[in-house]
PDB file of C-alpha atoms in Angstrom:
ATOM      1  CA  THR A   1     -14.175  -5.130 -10.374  1.00 67.00           C
ATOM      2  CA  LEU A   2     -16.846  -5.131  -7.678  1.00 80.00           C
ATOM      3  CA  LEU A   3     -16.498  -8.886  -7.210  1.00 83.00           C
ATOM      4  CA  GLY A   4     -12.725  -8.591  -6.841  1.00 78.00           C
ATOM      5  CA  THR A   5     -13.093  -5.793  -4.320  1.00 83.00           C
ATOM      6  CA  ALA A   6     -15.644  -7.777  -2.321  1.00 87.00           C
ATOM      7  CA  LEU A   7     -13.360 -10.819  -2.352  1.00 87.00           C
ATOM      8  CA  ALA A   8     -10.405  -8.710  -1.205  1.00 87.00           C
ATOM      9  CA  ALA A   9     -12.474  -7.142   1.574  1.00 89.00           C
ATOM     10  CA  ALA A  10     -13.680 -10.569   2.717  1.00 91.00           C
ATOM     11  CA  LEU A  11     -10.115 -11.882   2.730  1.00 90.00           C
ATOM     12  CA  LEU A  12      -8.951  -8.866   4.721  1.00 90.00           C
ATOM     13  CA  VAL A  13     -11.764  -9.268   7.258  1.00 91.00           C
ATOM     14  CA  GLY A  14     -10.960 -12.980   7.536  1.00 91.00           C
ATOM     15  CA  ALA A  15      -7.255 -12.287   8.009  1.00 89.00           C
ATOM     16  CA  LEU A  16      -8.007  -9.829  10.788  1.00 89.00           C
ATOM     17  CA  ALA A  17     -10.624 -12.037  12.461  1.00 90.00           C
ATOM     18  CA  LEU A  18      -8.347 -15.072  12.396  1.00 89.00           C
ATOM     19  CA  ARG A  19      -5.232 -12.998  13.190  1.00 88.00           C
ATOM     20  CA  ARG A  20      -3.382 -14.139  10.077  1.00 86.00           C
ATOM     21  CA  PRO A  21      -1.046 -11.301   9.023  1.00 87.00           C
ATOM     22  CA  ALA A  22       0.272 -13.287   6.051  1.00 86.00           C
ATOM     23  CA  ALA A  23      -3.089 -12.881   4.276  1.00 88.00           C
ATOM     24  CA  ILE A  24      -2.992  -9.073   4.450  1.00 90.00           C
ATOM     25  CA  PRO A  25      -0.577  -8.602   1.491  1.00 89.00           C
ATOM     26  CA  VAL A  26      -2.712 -10.999  -0.580  1.00 89.00           C
ATOM     27  CA  ALA A  27      -5.832  -8.963   0.220  1.00 90.00           C
ATOM     28  CA  LEU A  28      -3.994  -5.757  -0.709  1.00 90.00           C
ATOM     29  CA  ALA A  29      -2.882  -7.252  -4.007  1.00 89.00           C
ATOM     30  CA  LEU A  30      -6.482  -8.221  -4.732  1.00 88.00           C
ATOM     31  CA  LEU A  31      -7.612  -4.689  -3.823  1.00 88.00           C
ATOM     32  CA  ALA A  32      -5.096  -3.229  -6.263  1.00 87.00           C
ATOM     33  CA  THR A  33      -5.940  -5.628  -9.105  1.00 85.00           C
ATOM     34  CA  PRO A  34      -8.975  -3.743 -10.497  1.00 82.00           C
ATOM     35  CA  TYR A  35      -6.995  -0.490 -10.561  1.00 82.00           C
ATOM     36  CA  VAL A  36      -4.092  -2.181 -12.334  1.00 82.00           C
ATOM     37  CA  ALA A  37      -6.494  -3.804 -14.814  1.00 80.00           C
ATOM     38  CA  VAL A  38      -8.023  -0.424 -15.654  1.00 80.00           C
ATOM     39  CA  LEU A  39      -4.541   1.013 -16.190  1.00 78.00           C
ATOM     40  CA  ALA A  40      -3.718  -1.803 -18.601  1.00 77.00           C
ATOM     41  CA  PHE A  41      -6.553  -0.737 -20.907  1.00 79.00           C
ATOM     42  CA  GLU A  42      -6.136   3.041 -20.660  1.00 72.00           C
ATOM     43  CA  GLN A  43      -4.158   4.748 -23.361  1.00 66.00           C
ATOM     44  CA  GLU A  44      -3.269   7.815 -21.310  1.00 66.00           C
ATOM     45  CA  SER A  45       0.375   7.927 -20.388  1.00 69.00           C
ATOM     46  CA  LEU A  46       0.169   8.902 -16.713  1.00 75.00           C
ATOM     47  CA  ASP A  47      -2.572   8.480 -14.161  1.00 80.00           C
ATOM     48  CA  ALA A  48      -2.777  11.369 -11.699  1.00 82.00           C
ATOM     49  CA  ARG A  49      -4.787   9.149  -9.329  1.00 85.00           C
ATOM     50  CA  ALA A  50      -1.839   6.815  -8.736  1.00 86.00           C
ATOM     51  CA  PRO A  51      -0.410   8.628  -5.671  1.00 90.00           C
ATOM     52  CA  VAL A  52      -3.820   8.629  -3.988  1.00 92.00           C
ATOM     53  CA  ALA A  53      -4.338   4.944  -4.786  1.00 90.00           C
ATOM     54  CA  ALA A  54      -0.894   4.148  -3.360  1.00 90.00           C
ATOM     55  CA  ALA A  55      -1.591   6.176  -0.230  1.00 91.00           C
ATOM     56  CA  LEU A  56      -4.924   4.436   0.311  1.00 91.00           C
ATOM     57  CA  LEU A  57      -3.390   0.976  -0.072  1.00 91.00           C
ATOM     58  CA  PHE A  58      -0.638   1.985   2.342  1.00 91.00           C
ATOM     59  CA  LEU A  59      -3.241   3.254   4.812  1.00 92.00           C
ATOM     60  CA  VAL A  60      -5.265   0.024   4.612  1.00 92.00           C
ATOM     61  CA  ALA A  61      -2.124  -2.041   5.191  1.00 91.00           C
ATOM     62  CA  GLU A  62      -0.995   0.004   8.179  1.00 91.00           C
ATOM     63  CA  LEU A  63      -4.430   0.005   9.776  1.00 91.00           C
ATOM     64  CA  ALA A  64      -4.760  -3.742   9.245  1.00 91.00           C
ATOM     65  CA  TYR A  65      -1.408  -4.482  10.874  1.00 89.00           C
ATOM     66  CA  TRP A  66      -2.135  -1.978  13.626  1.00 88.00           C
ATOM     67  CA  SER A  67      -5.422  -3.703  14.430  1.00 89.00           C
ATOM     68  CA  LEU A  68      -3.476  -6.933  14.914  1.00 87.00           C
ATOM     69  CA  ASP A  69      -0.945  -5.166  17.149  1.00 81.00           C
ATOM     70  CA  VAL A  70      -3.678  -3.687  19.337  1.00 79.00           C
ATOM     71  CA  ARG A  71      -5.031  -7.144  20.096  1.00 76.00           C
ATOM     72  CA  GLY A  72      -1.657  -8.235  21.424  1.00 68.00           C
ATOM     73  CA  PRO A  73      -0.946  -8.990  25.072  1.00 71.00           C
ATOM     74  CA  LEU A  74       0.927  -5.720  25.730  1.00 68.00           C
ATOM     75  CA  ALA A  75      -0.913  -2.471  26.433  1.00 67.00           C
ATOM     76  CA  ASP A  76       0.286   0.742  24.814  1.00 69.00           C
ATOM     77  CA  GLU A  77       1.355   3.759  26.814  1.00 77.00           C
ATOM     78  CA  PRO A  78      -1.061   6.694  27.057  1.00 77.00           C
ATOM     79  CA  GLY A  79      -0.729   8.952  24.019  1.00 76.00           C
ATOM     80  CA  THR A  80       0.642   6.208  21.787  1.00 80.00           C
ATOM     81  CA  TYR A  81      -2.462   6.149  19.612  1.00 84.00           C
ATOM     82  CA  LEU A  82      -2.330   9.870  18.949  1.00 88.00           C
ATOM     83  CA  ARG A  83       1.344   9.697  17.995  1.00 88.00           C
ATOM     84  CA  ARG A  84       0.741   6.727  15.748  1.00 87.00           C
ATOM     85  CA  VAL A  85      -2.234   8.352  14.011  1.00 90.00           C
ATOM     86  CA  SER A  86      -0.204  11.539  13.519  1.00 92.00           C
ATOM     87  CA  LEU A  87       2.708   9.621  12.035  1.00 90.00           C
ATOM     88  CA  LEU A  88       0.387   7.633   9.807  1.00 90.00           C
ATOM     89  CA  ALA A  89      -1.301  10.818   8.566  1.00 93.00           C
ATOM     90  CA  LEU A  90       2.106  12.339   7.765  1.00 93.00           C
ATOM     91  CA  LEU A  91       3.212   9.201   5.924  1.00 90.00           C
ATOM     92  CA  VAL A  92       0.003   9.083   3.883  1.00 92.00           C
ATOM     93  CA  LEU A  93       0.377  12.755   3.015  1.00 93.00           C
ATOM     94  CA  GLY A  94       4.043  12.169   2.165  1.00 91.00           C
ATOM     95  CA  THR A  95       3.054   9.311  -0.126  1.00 89.00           C
ATOM     96  CA  ILE A  96       0.627  11.552  -2.005  1.00 91.00           C
ATOM     97  CA  VAL A  97       3.045  14.484  -2.239  1.00 92.00           C
ATOM     98  CA  GLY A  98       6.022  12.305  -3.146  1.00 89.00           C
ATOM     99  CA  GLY A  99       4.055  10.329  -5.728  1.00 88.00           C
ATOM    100  CA  SER A 100       2.709  13.517  -7.272  1.00 89.00           C
ATOM    101  CA  ALA A 101       6.213  14.965  -7.469  1.00 87.00           C
ATOM    102  CA  ILE A 102       7.472  11.843  -9.199  1.00 84.00           C
ATOM    103  CA  LEU A 103       4.572  11.968 -11.667  1.00 83.00           C
ATOM    104  CA  ALA A 104       5.346  15.609 -12.406  1.00 82.00           C
ATOM    105  CA  LEU A 105       9.006  14.759 -12.977  1.00 78.00           C
ATOM    106  CA  VAL A 106       8.148  11.851 -15.250  1.00 76.00           C
ATOM    107  CA  ALA A 107       5.741  14.022 -17.223  1.00 74.00           C
ATOM    108  CA  GLU A 108       8.571  16.480 -17.858  1.00 72.00           C
ATOM    109  CA  VAL A 109      11.246  13.955 -18.753  1.00 71.00           C
ATOM    110  CA  ARG A 110       9.172  11.611 -20.947  1.00 67.00           C
ATOM    111  CA  ALA A 111      12.042   9.240 -21.581  1.00 61.00           C
ATOM    112  CA  VAL A 112      11.239   6.449 -23.994  1.00 64.00           C
ATOM    113  CA  GLY A 113      13.094   3.337 -24.943  1.00 66.00           C
ATOM    114  CA  THR A 114      13.755  -0.186 -23.869  1.00 71.00           C
ATOM    115  CA  ALA A 115      16.405   0.779 -21.319  1.00 70.00           C
ATOM    116  CA  PHE A 116      13.958   2.966 -19.429  1.00 70.00           C
ATOM    117  CA  ASP A 117      11.282   0.256 -19.572  1.00 70.00           C
ATOM    118  CA  VAL A 118      13.716  -2.251 -18.083  1.00 74.00           C
ATOM    119  CA  LEU A 119      14.765   0.255 -15.422  1.00 74.00           C
ATOM    120  CA  GLY A 120      11.108   0.827 -14.510  1.00 75.00           C
ATOM    121  CA  ALA A 121      10.466  -2.913 -14.279  1.00 76.00           C
ATOM    122  CA  VAL A 122      13.513  -3.370 -12.044  1.00 79.00           C
ATOM    123  CA  ALA A 123      12.349  -0.510  -9.814  1.00 81.00           C
ATOM    124  CA  ALA A 124       8.881  -2.072  -9.548  1.00 79.00           C
ATOM    125  CA  LEU A 125      10.380  -5.443  -8.613  1.00 81.00           C
ATOM    126  CA  GLY A 126      12.585  -3.709  -6.048  1.00 80.00           C
ATOM    127  CA  ALA A 127       9.538  -2.042  -4.512  1.00 81.00           C
ATOM    128  CA  LEU A 128       7.741  -5.397  -4.311  1.00 77.00           C
ATOM    129  CA  ALA A 129      10.815  -6.978  -2.740  1.00 78.00           C
ATOM    130  CA  LEU A 130      10.918  -4.237  -0.105  1.00 79.00           C
ATOM    131  CA  LEU A 131       7.239  -4.776   0.673  1.00 75.00           C
ATOM    132  CA  ALA A 132       7.756  -8.528   0.972  1.00 74.00           C
ATOM    133  CA  PHE A 133      10.775  -7.982   3.216  1.00 75.00           C
ATOM    134  CA  ALA A 134       8.828  -5.577   5.446  1.00 73.00           C
ATOM    135  CA  ALA A 135       5.879  -7.968   5.669  1.00 70.00           C
ATOM    136  CA  ARG A 136       8.153 -10.879   6.499  1.00 69.00           C
ATOM    137  CA  ARG A 137       9.964  -8.930   9.237  1.00 63.00           C
ATOM    138  CA  ARG A 138       6.623  -7.914  10.741  1.00 61.00           C
ATOM    139  CA  THR A 139       5.375 -11.512  10.885  1.00 57.00           C
ATOM    140  CA  GLY A 140       8.706 -13.030  11.914  1.00 51.00           C
TER     141      GLY A 140
END
């Protein structure tokens, strides 16, 4: 896992140094891979760390894209950084609170069956599609 994390960090640093925003989602996927691999081998049903992991990945992505924006030709207005940091902090907190609420709901419902597995897979694919769409709009 340490090798994968080092590779992801190197890719992220390279993407930022070379100003290649398309490599940021790849670096994030590599950062998430060790966590996903650990989840594949755990037998526990729910991982309470998932909302924090999601919030941290979101934070890394936003800071990476922001660092590319800052190096652009346009200067920001005074106070923009404070507003952006405040919004980012609220979004990260919202990710943790929202993810924790969803985990609590899932722990209560405990629905089992193929239909729910398919629904979960479709929701995961939808989330990935939204991320890809957002990344494409940002680079386009």
